[in-house]
PDB file of N, CA and C in Angstrom:
ATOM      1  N   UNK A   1     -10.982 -96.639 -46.821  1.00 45.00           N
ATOM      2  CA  UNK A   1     -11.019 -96.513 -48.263  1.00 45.00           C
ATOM      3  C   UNK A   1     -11.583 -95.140 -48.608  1.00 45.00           C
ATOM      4  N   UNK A   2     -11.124 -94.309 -49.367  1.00 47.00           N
ATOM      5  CA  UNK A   2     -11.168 -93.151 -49.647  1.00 47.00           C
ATOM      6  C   UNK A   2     -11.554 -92.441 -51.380  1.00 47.00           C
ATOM      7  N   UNK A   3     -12.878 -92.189 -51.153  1.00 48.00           N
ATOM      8  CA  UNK A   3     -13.628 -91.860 -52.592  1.00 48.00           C
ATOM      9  C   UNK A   3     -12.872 -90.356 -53.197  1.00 48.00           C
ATOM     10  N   UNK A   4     -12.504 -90.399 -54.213  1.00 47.00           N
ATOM     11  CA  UNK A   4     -12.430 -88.821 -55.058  1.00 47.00           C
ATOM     12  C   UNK A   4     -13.964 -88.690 -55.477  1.00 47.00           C
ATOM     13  N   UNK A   5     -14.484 -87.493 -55.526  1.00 46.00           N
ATOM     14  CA  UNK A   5     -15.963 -87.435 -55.893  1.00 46.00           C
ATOM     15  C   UNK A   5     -15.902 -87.324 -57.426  1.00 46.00           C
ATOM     16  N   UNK A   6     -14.837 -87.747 -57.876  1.00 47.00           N
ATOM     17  CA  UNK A   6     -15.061 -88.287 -59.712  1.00 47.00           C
ATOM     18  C   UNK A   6     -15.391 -90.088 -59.472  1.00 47.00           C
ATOM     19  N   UNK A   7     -15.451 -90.383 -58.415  1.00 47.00           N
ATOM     20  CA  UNK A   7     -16.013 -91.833 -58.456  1.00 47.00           C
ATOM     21  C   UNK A   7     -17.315 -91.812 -58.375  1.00 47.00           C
ATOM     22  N   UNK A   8     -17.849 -90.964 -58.154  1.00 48.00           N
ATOM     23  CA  UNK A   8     -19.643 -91.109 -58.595  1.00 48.00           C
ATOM     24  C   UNK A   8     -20.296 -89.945 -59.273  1.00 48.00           C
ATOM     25  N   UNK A   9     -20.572 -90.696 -60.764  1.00 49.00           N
ATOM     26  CA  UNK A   9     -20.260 -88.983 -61.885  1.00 49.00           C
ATOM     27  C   UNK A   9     -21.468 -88.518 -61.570  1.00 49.00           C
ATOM     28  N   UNK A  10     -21.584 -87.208 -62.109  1.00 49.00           N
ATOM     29  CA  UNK A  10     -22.892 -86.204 -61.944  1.00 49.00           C
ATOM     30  C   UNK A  10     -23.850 -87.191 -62.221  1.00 49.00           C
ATOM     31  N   UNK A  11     -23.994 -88.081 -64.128  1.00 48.00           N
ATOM     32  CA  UNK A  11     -25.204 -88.658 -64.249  1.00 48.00           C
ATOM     33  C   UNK A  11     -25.596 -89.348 -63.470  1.00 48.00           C
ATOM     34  N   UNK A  12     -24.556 -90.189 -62.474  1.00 49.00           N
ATOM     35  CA  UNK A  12     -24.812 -91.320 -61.382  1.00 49.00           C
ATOM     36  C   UNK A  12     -25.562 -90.897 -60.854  1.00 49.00           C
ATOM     37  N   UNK A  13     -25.558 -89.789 -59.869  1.00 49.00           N
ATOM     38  CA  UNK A  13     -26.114 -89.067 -58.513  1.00 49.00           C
ATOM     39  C   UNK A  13     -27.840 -88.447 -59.468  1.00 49.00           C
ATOM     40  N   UNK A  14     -27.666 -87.798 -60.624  1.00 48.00           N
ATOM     41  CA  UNK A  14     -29.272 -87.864 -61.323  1.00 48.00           C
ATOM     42  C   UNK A  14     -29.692 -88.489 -61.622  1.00 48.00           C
ATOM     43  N   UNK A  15     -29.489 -89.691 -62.310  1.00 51.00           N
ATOM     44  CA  UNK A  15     -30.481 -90.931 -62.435  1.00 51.00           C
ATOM     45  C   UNK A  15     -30.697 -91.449 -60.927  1.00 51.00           C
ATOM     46  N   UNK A  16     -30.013 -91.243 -59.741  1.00 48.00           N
ATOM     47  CA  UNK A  16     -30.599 -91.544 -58.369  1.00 48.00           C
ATOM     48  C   UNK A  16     -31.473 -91.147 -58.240  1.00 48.00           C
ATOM     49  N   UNK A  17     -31.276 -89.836 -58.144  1.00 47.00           N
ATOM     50  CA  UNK A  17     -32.653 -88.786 -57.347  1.00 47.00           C
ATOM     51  C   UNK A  17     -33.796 -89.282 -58.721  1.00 47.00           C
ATOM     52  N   UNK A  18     -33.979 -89.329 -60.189  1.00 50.00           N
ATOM     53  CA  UNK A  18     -35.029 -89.129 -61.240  1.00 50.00           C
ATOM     54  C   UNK A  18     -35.759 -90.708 -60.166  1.00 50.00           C
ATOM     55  N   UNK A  19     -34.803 -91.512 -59.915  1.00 51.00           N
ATOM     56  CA  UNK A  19     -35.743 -92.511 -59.896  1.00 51.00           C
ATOM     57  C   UNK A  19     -36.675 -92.332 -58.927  1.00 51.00           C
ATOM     58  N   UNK A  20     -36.514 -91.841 -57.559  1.00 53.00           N
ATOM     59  CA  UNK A  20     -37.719 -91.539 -56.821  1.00 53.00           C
ATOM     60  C   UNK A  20     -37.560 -92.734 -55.629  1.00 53.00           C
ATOM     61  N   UNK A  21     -36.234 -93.259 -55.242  1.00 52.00           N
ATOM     62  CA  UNK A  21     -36.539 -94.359 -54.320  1.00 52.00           C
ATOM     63  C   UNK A  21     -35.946 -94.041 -53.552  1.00 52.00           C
ATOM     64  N   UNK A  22     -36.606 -94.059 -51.981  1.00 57.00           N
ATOM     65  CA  UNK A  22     -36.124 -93.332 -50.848  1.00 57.00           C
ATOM     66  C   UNK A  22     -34.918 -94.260 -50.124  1.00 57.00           C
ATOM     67  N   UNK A  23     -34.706 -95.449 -51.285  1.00 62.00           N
ATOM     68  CA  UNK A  23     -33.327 -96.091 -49.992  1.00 62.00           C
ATOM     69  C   UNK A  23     -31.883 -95.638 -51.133  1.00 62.00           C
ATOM     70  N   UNK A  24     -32.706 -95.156 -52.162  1.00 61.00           N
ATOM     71  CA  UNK A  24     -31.338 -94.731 -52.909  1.00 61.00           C
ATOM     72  C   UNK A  24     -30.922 -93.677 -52.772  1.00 61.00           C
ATOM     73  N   UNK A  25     -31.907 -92.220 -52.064  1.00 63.00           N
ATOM     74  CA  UNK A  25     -31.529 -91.066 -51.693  1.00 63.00           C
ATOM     75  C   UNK A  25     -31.057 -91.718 -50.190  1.00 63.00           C
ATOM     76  N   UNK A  26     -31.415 -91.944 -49.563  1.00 68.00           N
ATOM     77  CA  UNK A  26     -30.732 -92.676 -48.019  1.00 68.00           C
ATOM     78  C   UNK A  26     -29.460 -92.904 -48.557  1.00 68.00           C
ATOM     79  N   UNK A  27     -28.503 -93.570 -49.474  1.00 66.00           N
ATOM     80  CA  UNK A  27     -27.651 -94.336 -49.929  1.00 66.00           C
ATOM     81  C   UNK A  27     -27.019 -93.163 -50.330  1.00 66.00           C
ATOM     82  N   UNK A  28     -27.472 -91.906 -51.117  1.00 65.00           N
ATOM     83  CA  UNK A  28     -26.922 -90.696 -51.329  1.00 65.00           C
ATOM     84  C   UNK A  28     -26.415 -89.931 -50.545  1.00 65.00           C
ATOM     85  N   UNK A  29     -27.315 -89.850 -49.602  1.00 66.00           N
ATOM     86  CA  UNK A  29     -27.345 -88.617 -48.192  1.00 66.00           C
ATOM     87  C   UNK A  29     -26.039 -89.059 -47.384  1.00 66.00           C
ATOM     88  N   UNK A  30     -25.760 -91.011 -47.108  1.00 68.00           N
ATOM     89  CA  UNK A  30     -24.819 -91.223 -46.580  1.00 68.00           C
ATOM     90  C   UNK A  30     -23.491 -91.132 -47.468  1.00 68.00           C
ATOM     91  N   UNK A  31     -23.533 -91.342 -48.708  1.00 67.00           N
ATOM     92  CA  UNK A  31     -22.072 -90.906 -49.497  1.00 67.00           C
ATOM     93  C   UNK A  31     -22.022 -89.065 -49.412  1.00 67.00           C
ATOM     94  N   UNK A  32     -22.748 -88.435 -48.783  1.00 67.00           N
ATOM     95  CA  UNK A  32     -22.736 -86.704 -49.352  1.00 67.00           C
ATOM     96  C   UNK A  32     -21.896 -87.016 -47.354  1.00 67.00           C
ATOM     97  N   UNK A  33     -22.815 -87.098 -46.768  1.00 68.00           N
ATOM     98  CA  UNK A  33     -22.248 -87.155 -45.465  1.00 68.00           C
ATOM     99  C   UNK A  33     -20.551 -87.920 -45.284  1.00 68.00           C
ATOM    100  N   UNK A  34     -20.632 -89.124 -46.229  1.00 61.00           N
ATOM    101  CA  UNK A  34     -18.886 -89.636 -46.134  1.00 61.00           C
ATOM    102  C   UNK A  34     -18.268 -88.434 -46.731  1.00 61.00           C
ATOM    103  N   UNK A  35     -18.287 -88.032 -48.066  1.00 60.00           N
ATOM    104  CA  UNK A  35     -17.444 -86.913 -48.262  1.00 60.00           C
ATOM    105  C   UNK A  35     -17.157 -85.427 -47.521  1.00 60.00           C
ATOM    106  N   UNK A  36     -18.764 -85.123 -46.746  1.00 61.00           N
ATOM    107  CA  UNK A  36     -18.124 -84.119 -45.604  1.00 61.00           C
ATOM    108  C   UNK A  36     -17.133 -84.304 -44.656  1.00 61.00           C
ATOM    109  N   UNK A  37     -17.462 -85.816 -44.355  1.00 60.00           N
ATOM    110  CA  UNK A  37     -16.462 -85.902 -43.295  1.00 60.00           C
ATOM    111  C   UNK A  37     -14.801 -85.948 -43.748  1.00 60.00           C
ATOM    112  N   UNK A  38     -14.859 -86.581 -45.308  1.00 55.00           N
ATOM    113  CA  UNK A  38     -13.256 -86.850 -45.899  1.00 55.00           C
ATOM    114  C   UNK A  38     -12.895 -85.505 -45.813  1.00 55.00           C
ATOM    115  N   UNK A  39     -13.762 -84.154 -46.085  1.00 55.00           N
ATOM    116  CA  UNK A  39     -13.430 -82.933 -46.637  1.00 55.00           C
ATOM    117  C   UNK A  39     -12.996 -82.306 -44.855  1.00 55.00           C
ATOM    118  N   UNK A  40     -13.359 -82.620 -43.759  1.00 53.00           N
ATOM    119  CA  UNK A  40     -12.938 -82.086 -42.703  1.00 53.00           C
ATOM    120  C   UNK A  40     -12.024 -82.724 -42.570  1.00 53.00           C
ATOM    121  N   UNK A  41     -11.259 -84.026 -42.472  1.00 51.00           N
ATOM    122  CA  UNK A  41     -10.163 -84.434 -41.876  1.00 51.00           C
ATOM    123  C   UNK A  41      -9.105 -84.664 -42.476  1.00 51.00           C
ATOM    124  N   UNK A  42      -9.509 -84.283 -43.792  1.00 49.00           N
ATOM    125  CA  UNK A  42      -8.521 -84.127 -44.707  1.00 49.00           C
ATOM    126  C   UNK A  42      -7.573 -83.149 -45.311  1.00 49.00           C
ATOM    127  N   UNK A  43      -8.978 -82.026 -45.710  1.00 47.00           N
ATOM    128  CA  UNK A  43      -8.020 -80.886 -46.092  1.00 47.00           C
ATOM    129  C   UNK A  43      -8.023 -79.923 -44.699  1.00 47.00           C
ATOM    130  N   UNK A  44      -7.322 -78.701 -45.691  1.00 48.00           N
ATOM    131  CA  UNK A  44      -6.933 -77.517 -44.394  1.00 48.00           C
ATOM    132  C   UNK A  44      -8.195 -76.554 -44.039  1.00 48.00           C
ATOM    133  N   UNK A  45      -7.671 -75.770 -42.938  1.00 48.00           N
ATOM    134  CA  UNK A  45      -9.546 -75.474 -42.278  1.00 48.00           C
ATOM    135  C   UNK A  45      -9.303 -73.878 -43.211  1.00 48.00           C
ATOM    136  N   UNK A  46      -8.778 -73.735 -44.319  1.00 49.00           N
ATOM    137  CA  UNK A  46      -8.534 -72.046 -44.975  1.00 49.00           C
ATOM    138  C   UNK A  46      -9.849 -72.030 -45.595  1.00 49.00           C
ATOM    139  N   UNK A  47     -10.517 -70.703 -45.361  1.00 57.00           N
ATOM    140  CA  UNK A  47     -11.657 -70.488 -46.366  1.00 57.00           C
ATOM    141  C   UNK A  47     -11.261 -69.292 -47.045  1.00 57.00           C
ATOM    142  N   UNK A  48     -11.895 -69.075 -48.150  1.00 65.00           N
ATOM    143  CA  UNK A  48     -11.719 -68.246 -49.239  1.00 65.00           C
ATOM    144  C   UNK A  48     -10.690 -68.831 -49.893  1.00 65.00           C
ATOM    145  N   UNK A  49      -9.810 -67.744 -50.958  1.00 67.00           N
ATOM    146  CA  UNK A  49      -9.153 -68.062 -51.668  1.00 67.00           C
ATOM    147  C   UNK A  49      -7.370 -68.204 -51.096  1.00 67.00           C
ATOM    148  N   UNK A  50      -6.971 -69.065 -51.382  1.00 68.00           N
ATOM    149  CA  UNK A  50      -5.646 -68.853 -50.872  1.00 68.00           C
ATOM    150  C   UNK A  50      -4.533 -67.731 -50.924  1.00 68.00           C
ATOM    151  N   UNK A  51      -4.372 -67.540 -50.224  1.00 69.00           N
ATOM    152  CA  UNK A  51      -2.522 -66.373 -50.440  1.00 69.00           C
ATOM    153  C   UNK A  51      -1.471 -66.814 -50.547  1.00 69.00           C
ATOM    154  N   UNK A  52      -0.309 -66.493 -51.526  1.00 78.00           N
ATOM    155  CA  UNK A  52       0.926 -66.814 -51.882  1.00 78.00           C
ATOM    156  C   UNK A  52       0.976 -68.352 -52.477  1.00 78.00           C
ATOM    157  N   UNK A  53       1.963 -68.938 -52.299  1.00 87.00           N
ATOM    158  CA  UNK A  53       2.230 -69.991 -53.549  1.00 87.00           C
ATOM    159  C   UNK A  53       1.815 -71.349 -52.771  1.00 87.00           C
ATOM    160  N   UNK A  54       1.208 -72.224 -53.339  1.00 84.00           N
ATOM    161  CA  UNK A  54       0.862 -73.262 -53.189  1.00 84.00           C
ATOM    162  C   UNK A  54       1.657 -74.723 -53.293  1.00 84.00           C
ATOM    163  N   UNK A  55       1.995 -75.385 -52.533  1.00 90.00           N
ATOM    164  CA  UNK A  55       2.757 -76.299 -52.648  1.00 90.00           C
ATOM    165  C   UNK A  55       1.439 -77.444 -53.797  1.00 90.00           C
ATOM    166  N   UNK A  56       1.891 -77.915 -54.916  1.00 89.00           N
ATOM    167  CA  UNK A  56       1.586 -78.575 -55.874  1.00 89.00           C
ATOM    168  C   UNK A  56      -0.166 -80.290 -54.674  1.00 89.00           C
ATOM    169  N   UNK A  57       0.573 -80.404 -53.846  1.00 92.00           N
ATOM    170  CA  UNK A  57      -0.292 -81.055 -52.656  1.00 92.00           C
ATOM    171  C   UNK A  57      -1.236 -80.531 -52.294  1.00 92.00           C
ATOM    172  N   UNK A  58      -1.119 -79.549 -51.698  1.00 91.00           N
ATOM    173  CA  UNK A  58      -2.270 -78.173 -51.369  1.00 91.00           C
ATOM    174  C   UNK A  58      -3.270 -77.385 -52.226  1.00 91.00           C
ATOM    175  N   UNK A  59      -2.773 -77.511 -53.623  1.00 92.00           N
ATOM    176  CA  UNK A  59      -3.522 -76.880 -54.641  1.00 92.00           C
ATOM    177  C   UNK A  59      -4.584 -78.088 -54.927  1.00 92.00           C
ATOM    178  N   UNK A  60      -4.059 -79.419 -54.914  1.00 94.00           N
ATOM    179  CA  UNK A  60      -5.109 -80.463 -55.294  1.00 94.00           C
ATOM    180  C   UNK A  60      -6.273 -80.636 -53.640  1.00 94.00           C
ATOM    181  N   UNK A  61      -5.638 -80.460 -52.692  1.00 94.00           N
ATOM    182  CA  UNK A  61      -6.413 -80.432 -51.766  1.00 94.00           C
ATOM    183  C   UNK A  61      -7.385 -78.954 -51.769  1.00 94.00           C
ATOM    184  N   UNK A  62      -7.131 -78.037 -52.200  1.00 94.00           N
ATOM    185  CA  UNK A  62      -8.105 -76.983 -52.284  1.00 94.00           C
ATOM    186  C   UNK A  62      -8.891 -77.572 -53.624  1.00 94.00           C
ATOM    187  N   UNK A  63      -8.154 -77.300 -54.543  1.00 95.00           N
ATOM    188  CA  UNK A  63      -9.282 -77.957 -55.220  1.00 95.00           C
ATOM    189  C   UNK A  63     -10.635 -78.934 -55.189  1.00 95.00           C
ATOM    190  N   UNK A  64      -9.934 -80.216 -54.950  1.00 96.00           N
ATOM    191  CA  UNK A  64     -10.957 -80.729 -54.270  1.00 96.00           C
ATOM    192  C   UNK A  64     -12.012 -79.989 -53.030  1.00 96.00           C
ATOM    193  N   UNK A  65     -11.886 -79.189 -52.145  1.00 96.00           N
ATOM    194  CA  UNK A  65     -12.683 -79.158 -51.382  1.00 96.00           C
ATOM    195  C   UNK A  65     -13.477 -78.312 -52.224  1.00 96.00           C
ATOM    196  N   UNK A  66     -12.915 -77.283 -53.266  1.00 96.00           N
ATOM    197  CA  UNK A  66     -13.970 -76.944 -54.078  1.00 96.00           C
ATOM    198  C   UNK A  66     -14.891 -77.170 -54.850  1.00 96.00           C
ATOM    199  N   UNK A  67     -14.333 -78.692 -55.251  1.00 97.00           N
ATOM    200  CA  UNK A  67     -15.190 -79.123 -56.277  1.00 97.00           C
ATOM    201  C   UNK A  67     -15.923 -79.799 -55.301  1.00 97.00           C
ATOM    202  N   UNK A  68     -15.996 -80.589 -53.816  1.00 97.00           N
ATOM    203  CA  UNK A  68     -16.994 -80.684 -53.553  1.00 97.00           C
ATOM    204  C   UNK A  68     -17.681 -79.857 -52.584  1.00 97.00           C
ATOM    205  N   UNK A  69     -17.512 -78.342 -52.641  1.00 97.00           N
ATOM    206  CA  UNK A  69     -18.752 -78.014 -52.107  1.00 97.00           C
ATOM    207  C   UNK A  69     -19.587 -77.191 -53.167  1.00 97.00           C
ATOM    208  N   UNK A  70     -18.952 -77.575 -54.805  1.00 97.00           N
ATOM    209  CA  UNK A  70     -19.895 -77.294 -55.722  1.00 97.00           C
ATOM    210  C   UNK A  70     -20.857 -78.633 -55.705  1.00 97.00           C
ATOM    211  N   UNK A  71     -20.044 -79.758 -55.843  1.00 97.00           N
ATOM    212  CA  UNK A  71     -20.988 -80.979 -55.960  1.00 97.00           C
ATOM    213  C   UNK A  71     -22.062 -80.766 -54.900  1.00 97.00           C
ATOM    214  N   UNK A  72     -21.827 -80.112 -53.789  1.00 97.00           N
ATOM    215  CA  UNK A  72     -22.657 -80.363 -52.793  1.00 97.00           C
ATOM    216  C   UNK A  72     -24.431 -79.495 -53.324  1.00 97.00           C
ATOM    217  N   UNK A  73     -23.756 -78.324 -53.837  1.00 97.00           N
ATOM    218  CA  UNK A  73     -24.396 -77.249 -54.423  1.00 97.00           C
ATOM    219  C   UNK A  73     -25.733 -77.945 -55.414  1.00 97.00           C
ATOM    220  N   UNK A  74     -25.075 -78.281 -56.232  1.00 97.00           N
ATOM    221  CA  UNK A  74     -25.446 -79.152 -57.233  1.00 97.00           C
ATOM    222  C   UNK A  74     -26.829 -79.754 -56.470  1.00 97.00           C
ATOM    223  N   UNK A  75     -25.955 -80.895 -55.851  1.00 97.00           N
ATOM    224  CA  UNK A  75     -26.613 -82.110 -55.250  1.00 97.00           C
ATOM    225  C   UNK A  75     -28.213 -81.373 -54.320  1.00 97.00           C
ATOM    226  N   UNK A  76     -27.249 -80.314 -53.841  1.00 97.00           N
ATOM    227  CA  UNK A  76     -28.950 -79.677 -53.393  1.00 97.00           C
ATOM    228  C   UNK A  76     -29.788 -78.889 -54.454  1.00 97.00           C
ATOM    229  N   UNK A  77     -29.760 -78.549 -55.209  1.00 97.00           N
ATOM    230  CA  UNK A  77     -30.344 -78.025 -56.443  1.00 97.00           C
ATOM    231  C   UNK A  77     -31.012 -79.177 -57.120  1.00 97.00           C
ATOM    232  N   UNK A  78     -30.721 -79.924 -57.193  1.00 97.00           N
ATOM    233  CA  UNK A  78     -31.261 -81.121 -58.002  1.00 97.00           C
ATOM    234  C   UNK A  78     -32.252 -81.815 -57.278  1.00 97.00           C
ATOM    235  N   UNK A  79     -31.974 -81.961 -55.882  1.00 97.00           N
ATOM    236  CA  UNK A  79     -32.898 -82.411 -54.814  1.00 97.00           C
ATOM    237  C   UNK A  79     -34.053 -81.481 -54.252  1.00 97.00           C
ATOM    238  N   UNK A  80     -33.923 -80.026 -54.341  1.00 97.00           N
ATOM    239  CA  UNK A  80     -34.758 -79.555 -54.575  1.00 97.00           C
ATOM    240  C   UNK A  80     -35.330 -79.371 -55.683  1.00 97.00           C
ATOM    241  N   UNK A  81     -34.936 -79.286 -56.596  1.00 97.00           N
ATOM    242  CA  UNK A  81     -35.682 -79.673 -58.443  1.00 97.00           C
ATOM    243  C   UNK A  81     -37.002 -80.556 -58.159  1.00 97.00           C
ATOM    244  N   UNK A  82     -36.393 -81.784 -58.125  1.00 97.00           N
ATOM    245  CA  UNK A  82     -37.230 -82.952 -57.712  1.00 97.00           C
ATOM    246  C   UNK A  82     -38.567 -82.488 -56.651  1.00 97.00           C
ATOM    247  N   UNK A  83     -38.392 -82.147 -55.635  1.00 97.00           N
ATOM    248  CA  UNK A  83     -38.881 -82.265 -54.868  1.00 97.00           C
ATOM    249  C   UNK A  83     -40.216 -80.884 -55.915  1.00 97.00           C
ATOM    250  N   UNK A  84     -39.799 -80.278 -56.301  1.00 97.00           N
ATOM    251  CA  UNK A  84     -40.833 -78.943 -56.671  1.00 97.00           C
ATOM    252  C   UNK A  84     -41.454 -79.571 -57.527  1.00 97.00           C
ATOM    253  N   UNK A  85     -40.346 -80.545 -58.385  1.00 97.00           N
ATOM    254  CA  UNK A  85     -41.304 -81.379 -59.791  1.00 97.00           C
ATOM    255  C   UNK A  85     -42.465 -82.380 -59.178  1.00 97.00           C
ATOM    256  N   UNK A  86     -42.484 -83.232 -58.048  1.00 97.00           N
ATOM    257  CA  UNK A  86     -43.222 -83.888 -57.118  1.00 97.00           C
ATOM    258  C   UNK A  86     -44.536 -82.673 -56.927  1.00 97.00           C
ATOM    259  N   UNK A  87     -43.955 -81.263 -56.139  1.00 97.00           N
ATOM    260  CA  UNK A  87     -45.358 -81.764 -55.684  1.00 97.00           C
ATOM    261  C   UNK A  87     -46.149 -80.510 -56.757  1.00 97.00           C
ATOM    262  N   UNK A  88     -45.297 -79.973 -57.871  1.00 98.00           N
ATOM    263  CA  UNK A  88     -46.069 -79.576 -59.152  1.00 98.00           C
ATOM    264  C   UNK A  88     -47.304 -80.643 -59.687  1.00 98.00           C
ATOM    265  N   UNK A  89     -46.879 -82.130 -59.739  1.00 98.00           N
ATOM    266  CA  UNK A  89     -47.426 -82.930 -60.638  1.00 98.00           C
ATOM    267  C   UNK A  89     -48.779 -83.063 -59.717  1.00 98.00           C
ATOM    268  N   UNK A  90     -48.145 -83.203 -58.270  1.00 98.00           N
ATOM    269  CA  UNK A  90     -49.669 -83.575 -57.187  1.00 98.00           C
ATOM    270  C   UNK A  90     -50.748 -82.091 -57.348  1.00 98.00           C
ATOM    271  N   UNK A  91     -50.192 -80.987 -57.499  1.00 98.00           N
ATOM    272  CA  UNK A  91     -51.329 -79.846 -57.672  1.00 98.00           C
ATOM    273  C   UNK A  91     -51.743 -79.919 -58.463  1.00 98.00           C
ATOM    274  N   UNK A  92     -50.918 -80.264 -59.655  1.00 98.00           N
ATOM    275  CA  UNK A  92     -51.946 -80.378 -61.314  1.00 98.00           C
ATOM    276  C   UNK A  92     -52.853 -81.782 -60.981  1.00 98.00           C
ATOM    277  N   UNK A  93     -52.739 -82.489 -60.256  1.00 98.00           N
ATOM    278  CA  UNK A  93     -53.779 -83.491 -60.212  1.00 98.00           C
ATOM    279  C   UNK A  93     -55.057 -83.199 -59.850  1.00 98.00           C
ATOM    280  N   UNK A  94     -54.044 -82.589 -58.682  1.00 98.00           N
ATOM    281  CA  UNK A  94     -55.545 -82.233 -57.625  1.00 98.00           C
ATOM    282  C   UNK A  94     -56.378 -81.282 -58.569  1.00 98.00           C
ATOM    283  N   UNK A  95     -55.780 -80.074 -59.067  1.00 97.00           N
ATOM    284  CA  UNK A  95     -56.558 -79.286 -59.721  1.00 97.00           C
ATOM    285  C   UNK A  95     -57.081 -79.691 -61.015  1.00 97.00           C
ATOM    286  N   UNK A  96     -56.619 -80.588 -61.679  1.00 98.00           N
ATOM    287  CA  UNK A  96     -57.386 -81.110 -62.601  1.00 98.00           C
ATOM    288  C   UNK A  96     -58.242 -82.199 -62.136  1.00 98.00           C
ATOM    289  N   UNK A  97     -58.559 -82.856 -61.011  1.00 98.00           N
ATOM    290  CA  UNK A  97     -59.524 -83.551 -60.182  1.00 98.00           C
ATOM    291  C   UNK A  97     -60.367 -82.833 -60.193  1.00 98.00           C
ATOM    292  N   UNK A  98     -60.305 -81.677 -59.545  1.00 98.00           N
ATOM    293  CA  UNK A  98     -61.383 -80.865 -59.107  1.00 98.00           C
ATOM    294  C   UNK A  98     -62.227 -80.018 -59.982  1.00 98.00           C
ATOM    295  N   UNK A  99     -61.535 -80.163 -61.354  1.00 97.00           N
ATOM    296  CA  UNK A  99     -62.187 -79.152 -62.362  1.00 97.00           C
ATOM    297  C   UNK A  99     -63.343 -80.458 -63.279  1.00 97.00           C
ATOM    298  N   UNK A 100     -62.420 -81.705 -62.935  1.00 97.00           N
ATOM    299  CA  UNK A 100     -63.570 -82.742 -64.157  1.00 97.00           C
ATOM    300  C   UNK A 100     -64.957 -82.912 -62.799  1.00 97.00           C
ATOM    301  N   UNK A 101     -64.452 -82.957 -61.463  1.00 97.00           N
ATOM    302  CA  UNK A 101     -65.697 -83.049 -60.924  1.00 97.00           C
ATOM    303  C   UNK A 101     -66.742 -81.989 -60.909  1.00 97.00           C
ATOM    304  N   UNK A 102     -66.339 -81.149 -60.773  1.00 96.00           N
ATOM    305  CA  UNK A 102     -66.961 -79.347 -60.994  1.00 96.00           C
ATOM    306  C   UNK A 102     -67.866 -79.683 -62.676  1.00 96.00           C
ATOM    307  N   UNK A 103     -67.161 -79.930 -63.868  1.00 96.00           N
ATOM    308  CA  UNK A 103     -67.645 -80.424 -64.496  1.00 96.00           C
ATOM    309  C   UNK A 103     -68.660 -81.691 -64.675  1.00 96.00           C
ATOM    310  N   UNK A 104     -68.724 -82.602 -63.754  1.00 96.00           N
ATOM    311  CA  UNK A 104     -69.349 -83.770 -63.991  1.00 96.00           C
ATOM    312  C   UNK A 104     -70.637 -83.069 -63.123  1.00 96.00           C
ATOM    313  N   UNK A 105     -70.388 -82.122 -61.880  1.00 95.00           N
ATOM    314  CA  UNK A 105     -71.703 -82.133 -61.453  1.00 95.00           C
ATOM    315  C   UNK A 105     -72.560 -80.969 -62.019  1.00 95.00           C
ATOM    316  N   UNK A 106     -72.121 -80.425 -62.730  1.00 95.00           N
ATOM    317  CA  UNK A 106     -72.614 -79.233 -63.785  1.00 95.00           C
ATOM    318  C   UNK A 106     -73.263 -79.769 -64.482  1.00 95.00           C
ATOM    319  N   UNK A 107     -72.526 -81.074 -65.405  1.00 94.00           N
ATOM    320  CA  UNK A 107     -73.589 -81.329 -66.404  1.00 94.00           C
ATOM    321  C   UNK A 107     -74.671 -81.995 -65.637  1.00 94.00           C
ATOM    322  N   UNK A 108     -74.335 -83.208 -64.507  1.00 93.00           N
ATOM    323  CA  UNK A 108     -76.103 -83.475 -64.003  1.00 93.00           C
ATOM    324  C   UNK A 108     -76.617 -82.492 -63.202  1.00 93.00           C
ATOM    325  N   UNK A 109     -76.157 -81.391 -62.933  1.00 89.00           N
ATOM    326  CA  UNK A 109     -77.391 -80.872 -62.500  1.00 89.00           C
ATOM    327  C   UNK A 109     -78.167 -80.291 -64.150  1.00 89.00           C
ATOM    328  N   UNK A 110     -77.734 -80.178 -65.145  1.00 72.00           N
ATOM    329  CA  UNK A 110     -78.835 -79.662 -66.229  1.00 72.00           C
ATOM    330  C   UNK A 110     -79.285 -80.790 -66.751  1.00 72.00           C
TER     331      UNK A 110
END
């Protein structure tokens, strides 16, 4: 059975990653991995842009491999997003931890 990557829309794949649950990025990683593999045994091994005329078959098969190694693009941009927004929130903790205690022992020592 064979996915077009318009079967799982952009918002799908971001409300995955926003939620933060590691069996739904697992569940991601293996649909990013099924479509590498559709994209090797499927289309042709040409990189860059094509030369001369395209049989109407071939243009949808380039296409597609383009659009998913933008999706792929994407998909890592967003996963690194996340990951910077994670551990932003843990430094502002820590550093705002460390400033109310700095504060708490300031005021008892006066």
């Amino acid at each position: 059975m064979t996915h077009s990557p318009s079967v799982f829309p952009h918002h799908f794949m971001l409300e995955m990653l926003t939620t933060g649950s590691a069996s739904k990025r697992s569940q991601l990683n293996l649909q990013q991995q099924h479509y590498n593999n559709l994209d090797s045994s499927i289309l042709s091994q040409r990189e860059g842009t094509p030369m001369g005329e395209l049989t109407p078959h071939e243009e949808i098969l380039y296409l597609r491999r383009q659009l998913a190694k933008l999706n792929r693009r994407v998909l890592n941009i967003e996963i690194n997003n996340e990951q910077r927004t994670q551990r932003e929130k843990i430094v502002y903790c820590l550093g705002l931890a460390y400033f109310v205690l700095k504060t708490i022992f300031w005021l008892n020592r006066n």
